[in-house]
C-alpha positions as YAML, in Angstrom:
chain: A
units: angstrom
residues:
- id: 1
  name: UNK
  ca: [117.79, -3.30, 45.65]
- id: 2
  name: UNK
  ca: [117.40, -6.47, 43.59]
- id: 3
  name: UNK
  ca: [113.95, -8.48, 43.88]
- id: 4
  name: UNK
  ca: [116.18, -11.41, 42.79]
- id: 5
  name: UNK
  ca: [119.75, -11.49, 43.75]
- id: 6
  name: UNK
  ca: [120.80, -15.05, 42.18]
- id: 7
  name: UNK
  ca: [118.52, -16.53, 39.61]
- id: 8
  name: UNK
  ca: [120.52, -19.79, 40.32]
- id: 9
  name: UNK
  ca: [118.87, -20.36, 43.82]
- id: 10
  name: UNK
  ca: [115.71, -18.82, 42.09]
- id: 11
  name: UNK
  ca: [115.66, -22.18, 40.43]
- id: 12
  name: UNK
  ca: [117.01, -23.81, 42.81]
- id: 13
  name: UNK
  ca: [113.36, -23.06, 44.33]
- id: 14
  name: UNK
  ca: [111.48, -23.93, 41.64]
- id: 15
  name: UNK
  ca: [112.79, -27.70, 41.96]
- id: 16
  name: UNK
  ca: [111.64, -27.69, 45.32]
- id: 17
  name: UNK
  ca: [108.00, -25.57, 45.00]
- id: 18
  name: UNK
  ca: [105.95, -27.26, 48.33]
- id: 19
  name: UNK
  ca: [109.18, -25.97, 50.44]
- id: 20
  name: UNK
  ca: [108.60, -22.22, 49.80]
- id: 21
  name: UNK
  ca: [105.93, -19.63, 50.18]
- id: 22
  name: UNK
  ca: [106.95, -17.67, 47.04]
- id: 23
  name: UNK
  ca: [106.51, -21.35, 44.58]
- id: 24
  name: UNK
  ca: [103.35, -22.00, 46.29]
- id: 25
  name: UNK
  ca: [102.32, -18.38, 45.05]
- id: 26
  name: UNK
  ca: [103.42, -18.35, 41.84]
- id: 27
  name: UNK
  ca: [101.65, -21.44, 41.47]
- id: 28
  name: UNK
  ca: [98.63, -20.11, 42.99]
- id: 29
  name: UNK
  ca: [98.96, -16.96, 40.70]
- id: 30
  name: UNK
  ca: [99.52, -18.98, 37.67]
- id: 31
  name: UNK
  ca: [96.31, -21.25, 39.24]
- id: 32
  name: UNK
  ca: [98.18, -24.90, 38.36]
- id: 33
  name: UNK
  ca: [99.25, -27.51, 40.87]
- id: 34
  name: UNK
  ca: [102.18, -26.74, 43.39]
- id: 35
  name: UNK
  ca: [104.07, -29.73, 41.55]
- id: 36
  name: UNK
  ca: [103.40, -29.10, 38.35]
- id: 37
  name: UNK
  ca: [104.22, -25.84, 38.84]
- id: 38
  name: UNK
  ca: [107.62, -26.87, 39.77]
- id: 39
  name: UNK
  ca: [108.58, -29.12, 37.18]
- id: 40
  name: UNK
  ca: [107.60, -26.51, 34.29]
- id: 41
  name: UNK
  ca: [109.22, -23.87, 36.12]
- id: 42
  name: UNK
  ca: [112.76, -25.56, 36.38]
- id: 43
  name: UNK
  ca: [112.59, -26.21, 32.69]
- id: 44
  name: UNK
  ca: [110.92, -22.77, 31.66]
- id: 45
  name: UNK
  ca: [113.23, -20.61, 33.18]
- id: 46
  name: UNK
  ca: [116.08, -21.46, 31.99]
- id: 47
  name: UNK
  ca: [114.20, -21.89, 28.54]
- id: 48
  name: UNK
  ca: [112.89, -18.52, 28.12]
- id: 49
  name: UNK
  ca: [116.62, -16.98, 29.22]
- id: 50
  name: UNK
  ca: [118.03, -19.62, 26.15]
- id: 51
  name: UNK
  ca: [115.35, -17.94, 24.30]
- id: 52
  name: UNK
  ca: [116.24, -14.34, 25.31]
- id: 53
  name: UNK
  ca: [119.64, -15.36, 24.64]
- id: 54
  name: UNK
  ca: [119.13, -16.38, 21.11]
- id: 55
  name: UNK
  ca: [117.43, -13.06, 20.16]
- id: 56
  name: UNK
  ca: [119.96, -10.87, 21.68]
- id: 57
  name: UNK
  ca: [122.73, -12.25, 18.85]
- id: 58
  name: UNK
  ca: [121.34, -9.78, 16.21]
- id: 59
  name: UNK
  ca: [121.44, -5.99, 16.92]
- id: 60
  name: UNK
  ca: [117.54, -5.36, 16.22]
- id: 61
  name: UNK
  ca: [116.85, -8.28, 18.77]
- id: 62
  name: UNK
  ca: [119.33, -6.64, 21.56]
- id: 63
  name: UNK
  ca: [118.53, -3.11, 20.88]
- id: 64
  name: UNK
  ca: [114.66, -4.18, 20.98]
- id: 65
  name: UNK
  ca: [115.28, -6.31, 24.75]
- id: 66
  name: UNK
  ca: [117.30, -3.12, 25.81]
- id: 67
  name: UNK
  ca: [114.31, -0.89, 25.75]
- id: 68
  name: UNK
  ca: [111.55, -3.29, 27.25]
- id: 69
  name: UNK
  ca: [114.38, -3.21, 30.09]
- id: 70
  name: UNK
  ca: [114.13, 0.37, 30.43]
- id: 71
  name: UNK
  ca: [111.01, 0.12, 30.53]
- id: 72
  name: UNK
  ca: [110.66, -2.14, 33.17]
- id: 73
  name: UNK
  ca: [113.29, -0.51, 35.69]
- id: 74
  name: UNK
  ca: [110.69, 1.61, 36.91]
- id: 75
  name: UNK
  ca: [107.97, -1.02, 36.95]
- id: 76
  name: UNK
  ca: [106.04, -2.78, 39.22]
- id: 77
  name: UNK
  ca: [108.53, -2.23, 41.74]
- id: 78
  name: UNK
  ca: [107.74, -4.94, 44.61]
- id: 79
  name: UNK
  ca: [109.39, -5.28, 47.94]
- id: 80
  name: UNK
  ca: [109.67, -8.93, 48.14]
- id: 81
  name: UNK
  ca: [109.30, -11.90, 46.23]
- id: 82
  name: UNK
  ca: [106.53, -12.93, 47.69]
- id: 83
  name: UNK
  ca: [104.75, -9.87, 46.92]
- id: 84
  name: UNK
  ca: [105.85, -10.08, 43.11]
- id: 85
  name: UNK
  ca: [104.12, -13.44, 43.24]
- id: 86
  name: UNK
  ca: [100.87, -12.33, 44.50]
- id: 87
  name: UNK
  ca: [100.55, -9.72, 42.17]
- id: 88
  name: UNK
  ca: [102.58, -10.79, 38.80]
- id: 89
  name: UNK
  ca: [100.57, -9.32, 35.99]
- id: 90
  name: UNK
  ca: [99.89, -12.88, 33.96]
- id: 91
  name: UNK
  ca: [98.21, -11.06, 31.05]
- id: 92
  name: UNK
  ca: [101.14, -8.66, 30.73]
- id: 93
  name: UNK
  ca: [103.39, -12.04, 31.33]
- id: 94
  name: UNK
  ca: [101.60, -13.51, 28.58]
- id: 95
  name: UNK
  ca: [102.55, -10.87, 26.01]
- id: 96
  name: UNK
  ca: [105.99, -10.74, 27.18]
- id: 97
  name: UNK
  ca: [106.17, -14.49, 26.80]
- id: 98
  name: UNK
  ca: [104.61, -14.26, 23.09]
- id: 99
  name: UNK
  ca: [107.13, -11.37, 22.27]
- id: 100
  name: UNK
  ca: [109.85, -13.76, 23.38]
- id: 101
  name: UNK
  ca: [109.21, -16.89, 21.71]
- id: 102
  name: UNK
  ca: [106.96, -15.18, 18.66]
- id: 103
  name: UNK
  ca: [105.31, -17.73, 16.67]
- id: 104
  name: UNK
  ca: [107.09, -20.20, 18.23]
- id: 105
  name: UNK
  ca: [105.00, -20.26, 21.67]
- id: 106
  name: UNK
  ca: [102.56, -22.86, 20.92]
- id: 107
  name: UNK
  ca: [105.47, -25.23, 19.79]
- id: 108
  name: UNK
  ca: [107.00, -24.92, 23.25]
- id: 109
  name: UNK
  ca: [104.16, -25.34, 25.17]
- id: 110
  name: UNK
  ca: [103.30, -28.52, 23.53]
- id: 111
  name: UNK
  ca: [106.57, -29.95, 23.43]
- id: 112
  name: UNK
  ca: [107.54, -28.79, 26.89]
- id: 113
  name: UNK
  ca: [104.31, -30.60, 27.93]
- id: 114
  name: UNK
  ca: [104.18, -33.55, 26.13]
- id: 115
  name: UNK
  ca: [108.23, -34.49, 27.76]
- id: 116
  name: UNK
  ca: [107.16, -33.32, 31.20]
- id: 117
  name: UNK
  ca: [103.61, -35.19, 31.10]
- id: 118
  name: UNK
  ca: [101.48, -31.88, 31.58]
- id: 119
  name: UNK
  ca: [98.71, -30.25, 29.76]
- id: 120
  name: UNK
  ca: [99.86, -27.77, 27.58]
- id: 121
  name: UNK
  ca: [97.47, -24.92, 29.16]
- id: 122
  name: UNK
  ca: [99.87, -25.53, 32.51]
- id: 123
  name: UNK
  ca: [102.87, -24.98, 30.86]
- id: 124
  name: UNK
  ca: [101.42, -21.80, 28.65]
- id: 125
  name: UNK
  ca: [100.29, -20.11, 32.38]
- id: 126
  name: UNK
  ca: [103.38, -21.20, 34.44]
- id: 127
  name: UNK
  ca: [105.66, -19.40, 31.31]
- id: 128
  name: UNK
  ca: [103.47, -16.36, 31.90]
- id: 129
  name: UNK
  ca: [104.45, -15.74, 35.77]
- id: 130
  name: UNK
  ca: [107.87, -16.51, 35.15]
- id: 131
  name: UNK
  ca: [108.84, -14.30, 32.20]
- id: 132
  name: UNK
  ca: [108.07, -11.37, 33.87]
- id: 133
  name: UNK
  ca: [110.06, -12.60, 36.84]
- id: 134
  name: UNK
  ca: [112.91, -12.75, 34.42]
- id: 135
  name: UNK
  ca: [112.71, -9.59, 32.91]
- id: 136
  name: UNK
  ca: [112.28, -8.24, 36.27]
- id: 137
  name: UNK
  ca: [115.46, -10.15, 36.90]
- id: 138
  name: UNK
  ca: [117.43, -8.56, 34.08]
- id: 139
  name: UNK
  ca: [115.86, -5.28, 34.43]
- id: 140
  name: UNK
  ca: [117.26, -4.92, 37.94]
- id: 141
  name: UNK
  ca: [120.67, -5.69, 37.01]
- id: 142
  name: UNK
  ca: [120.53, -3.23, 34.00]
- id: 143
  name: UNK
  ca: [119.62, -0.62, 36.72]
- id: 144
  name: UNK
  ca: [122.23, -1.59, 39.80]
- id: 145
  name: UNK
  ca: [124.77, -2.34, 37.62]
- id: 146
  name: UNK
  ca: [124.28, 0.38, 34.91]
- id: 147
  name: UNK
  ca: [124.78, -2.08, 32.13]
- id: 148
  name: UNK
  ca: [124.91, -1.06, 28.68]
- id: 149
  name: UNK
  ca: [123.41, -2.97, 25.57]
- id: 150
  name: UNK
  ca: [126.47, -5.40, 24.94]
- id: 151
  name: UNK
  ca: [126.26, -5.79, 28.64]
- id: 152
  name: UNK
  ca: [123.06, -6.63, 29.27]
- id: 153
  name: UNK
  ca: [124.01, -9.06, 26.55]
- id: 154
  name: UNK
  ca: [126.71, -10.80, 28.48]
- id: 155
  name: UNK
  ca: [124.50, -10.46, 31.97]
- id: 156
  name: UNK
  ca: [121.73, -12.38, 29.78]
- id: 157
  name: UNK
  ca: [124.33, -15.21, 28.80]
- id: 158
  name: UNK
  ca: [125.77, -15.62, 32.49]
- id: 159
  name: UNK
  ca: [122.30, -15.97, 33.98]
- id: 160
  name: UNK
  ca: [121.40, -18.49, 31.11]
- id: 161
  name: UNK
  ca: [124.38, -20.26, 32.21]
- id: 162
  name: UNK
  ca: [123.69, -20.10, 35.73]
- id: 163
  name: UNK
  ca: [120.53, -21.46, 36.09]
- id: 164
  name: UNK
  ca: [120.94, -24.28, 33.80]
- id: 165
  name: UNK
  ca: [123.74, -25.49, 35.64]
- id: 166
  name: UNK
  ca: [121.82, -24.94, 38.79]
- id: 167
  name: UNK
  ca: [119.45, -27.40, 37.74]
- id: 168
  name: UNK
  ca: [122.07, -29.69, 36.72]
- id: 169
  name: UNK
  ca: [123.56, -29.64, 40.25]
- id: 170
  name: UNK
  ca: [120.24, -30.06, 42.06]
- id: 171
  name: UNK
  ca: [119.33, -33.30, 39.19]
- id: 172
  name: UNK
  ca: [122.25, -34.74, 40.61]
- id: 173
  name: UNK
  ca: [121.43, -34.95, 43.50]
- id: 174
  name: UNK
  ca: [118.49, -35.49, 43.53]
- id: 175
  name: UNK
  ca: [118.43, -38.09, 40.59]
- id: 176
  name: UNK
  ca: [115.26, -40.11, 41.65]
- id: 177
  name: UNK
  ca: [112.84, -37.17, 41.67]
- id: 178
  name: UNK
  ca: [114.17, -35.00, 39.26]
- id: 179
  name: UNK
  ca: [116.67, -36.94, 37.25]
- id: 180
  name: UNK
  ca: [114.58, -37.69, 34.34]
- id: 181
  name: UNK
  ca: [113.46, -33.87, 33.94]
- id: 182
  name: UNK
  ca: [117.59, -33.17, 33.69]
- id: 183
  name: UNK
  ca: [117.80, -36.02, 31.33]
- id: 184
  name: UNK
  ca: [115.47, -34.42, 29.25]
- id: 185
  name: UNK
  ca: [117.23, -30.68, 29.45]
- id: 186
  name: UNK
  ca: [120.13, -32.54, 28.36]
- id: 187
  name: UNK
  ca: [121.95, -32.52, 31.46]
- id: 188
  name: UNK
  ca: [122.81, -35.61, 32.14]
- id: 189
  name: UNK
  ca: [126.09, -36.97, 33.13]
- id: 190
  name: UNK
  ca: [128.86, -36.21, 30.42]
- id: 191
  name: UNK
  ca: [132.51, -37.25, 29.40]
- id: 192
  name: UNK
  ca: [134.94, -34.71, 29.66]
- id: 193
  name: UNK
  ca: [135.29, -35.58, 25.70]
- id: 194
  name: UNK
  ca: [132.06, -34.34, 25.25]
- id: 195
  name: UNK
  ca: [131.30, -31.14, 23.07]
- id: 196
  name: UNK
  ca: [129.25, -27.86, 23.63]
- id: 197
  name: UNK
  ca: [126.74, -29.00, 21.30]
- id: 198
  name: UNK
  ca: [126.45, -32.49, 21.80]
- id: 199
  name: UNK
  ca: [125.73, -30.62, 25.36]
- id: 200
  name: UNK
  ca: [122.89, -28.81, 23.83]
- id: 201
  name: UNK
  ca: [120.43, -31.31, 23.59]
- id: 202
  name: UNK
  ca: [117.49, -32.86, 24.84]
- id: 203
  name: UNK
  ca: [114.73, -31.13, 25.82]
- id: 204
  name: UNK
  ca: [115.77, -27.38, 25.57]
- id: 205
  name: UNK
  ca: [118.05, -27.65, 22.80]
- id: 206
  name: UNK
  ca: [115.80, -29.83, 21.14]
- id: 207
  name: UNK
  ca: [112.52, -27.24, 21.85]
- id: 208
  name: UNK
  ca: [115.47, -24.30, 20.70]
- id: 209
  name: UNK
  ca: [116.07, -25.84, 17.75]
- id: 210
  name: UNK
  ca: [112.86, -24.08, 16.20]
- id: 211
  name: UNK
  ca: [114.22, -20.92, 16.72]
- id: 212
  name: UNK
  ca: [117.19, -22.04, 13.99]
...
C-alpha cells in the first residue's frame, strides 16, 4: 500500500502545518519552526518534482531516476506517515536533494529564502525531509502500478501538475495568508489568453530557470 496516496492533499497539508500531526513532525524532524516549515514546504515540493521533471527529459536523467526508484521500493518501508516523519533519514534526504538539483542547490535555497523571508539553512533542511518523501512518493507508484521508465516519466509530470495546482486552489482561497507565496510560484490569477509559459513564472519558474 501507498504511504502517500495523493500528493495533492500532501500539499494541501503542508499549507496548513499547525493542523496536522505529520507537518508538526516533519518540522520537528527537519528541527525549523511549524510555520516556516509550511511555507517552504508548499513551495519545495512542488519545486523539487519541477526539478525531477526537468531531468527526466533526457534518457541518462530518466534511466538514472528509474534505478534510485528501484532502489527505494524496498526501502524504509513505513506504515504511516507519521512514522515516515519521525524517522525520515535527513542526511540520506540531503544527498538525494543534492543529486536532484546538482550544483544548483545552493541557488535554490537562497532564492527560495530570500522570496519567502527565511534563512536559507531552513529552507536547505525542510528540502531534505521532503525529497525523500517524494521519492518515496514515486517509488510507490512505480511498484503498485508497475510503471515502466516512460511511465514513471508521465507519473512524474502528473504529480508535478497536481500539486502545483493544489496550491493554486488552496492560494485562492485562502488569499490573505497564503496569497503572496502563490503570487510568487506564479500562480496568480490568469486570463484565459494567457500562455503556458507566461504561466511559468515567478518564483519556481524563475528559481527553474537555472536549470536552462
Amino acid at each position: 500500500m501507498s504511504l502517500i496516496n495523493n500528493i495533492g492533499s500532501l500539499v494541501g497539508m503542508f499549507t496548513q502545518p499547525d493542523q496536522n500531526e505529520e507537518s508538526k513532525q516533519l518540522a520537528t524532524r527537519a528541527g525549523v519552526d511549524t510555520k516556516d516549515f509550511g511555507r517552504v514546504a508548499s513551495v519545495g515540493l512542488p519545486l523539487l518534482l519541477q526539478a525531477i521533471n526537468r531531468n527526466n527529459q533526457s534518457t541518462n536523467g530518466l534511466e538514472s531516476f528509474n534505478q534510485a526508484l528501484n532502489q527505494h521500493q524496498t526501502k524504509n518501508n513505513y506504515d504511516s506517515l507519521n512514522q515516515f516523519a519521525q524517522h525520515v533519514d535527513t542526511d540520506d534526504g540531503d544527498k538525494i536533494v543534492s543529486h536532484i538539483l546538482q550544483d544548483k542547490q545552493q541557488t535554490v535555497n537562497t532564492g527560495l529564502a530570500d522570496r519567502l523571508g527565511v534563512n536559507p539553512d531552513t529552507v536547505k533542511k525542510v528540502l531534505a525531509v521532503l525529497a525523500p518523501l517524494a521519492i518515496k512518493y514515486l517509488a510507490d507508484q512505480k511498484r503498485e502500478n508497475k510503471l515502466n521508465p516512460q511511465e514513471v516519466q508521465k507519473e512524474t509530470e502528473a504529480a508535478t501538475r497536481e500539486a502545483t495546482t493544489q496550491f493554486h486552489a488552496f492560494s485562492k482561497e485562502n488569499k490573505k495568508d497564503y496569497g503572496v507565496i502563490g503570487d510568487l510560484l506564479g500562480l496568480g490569477d490568469h486570463t484565459n489568453e494567457t500562455t503556458e509559459n507566461e504561466k511559468d513564472h515567478g518564483l519556481l519558474g524563475g528559481i527553474l530557470d537555472i536549470f536552462k
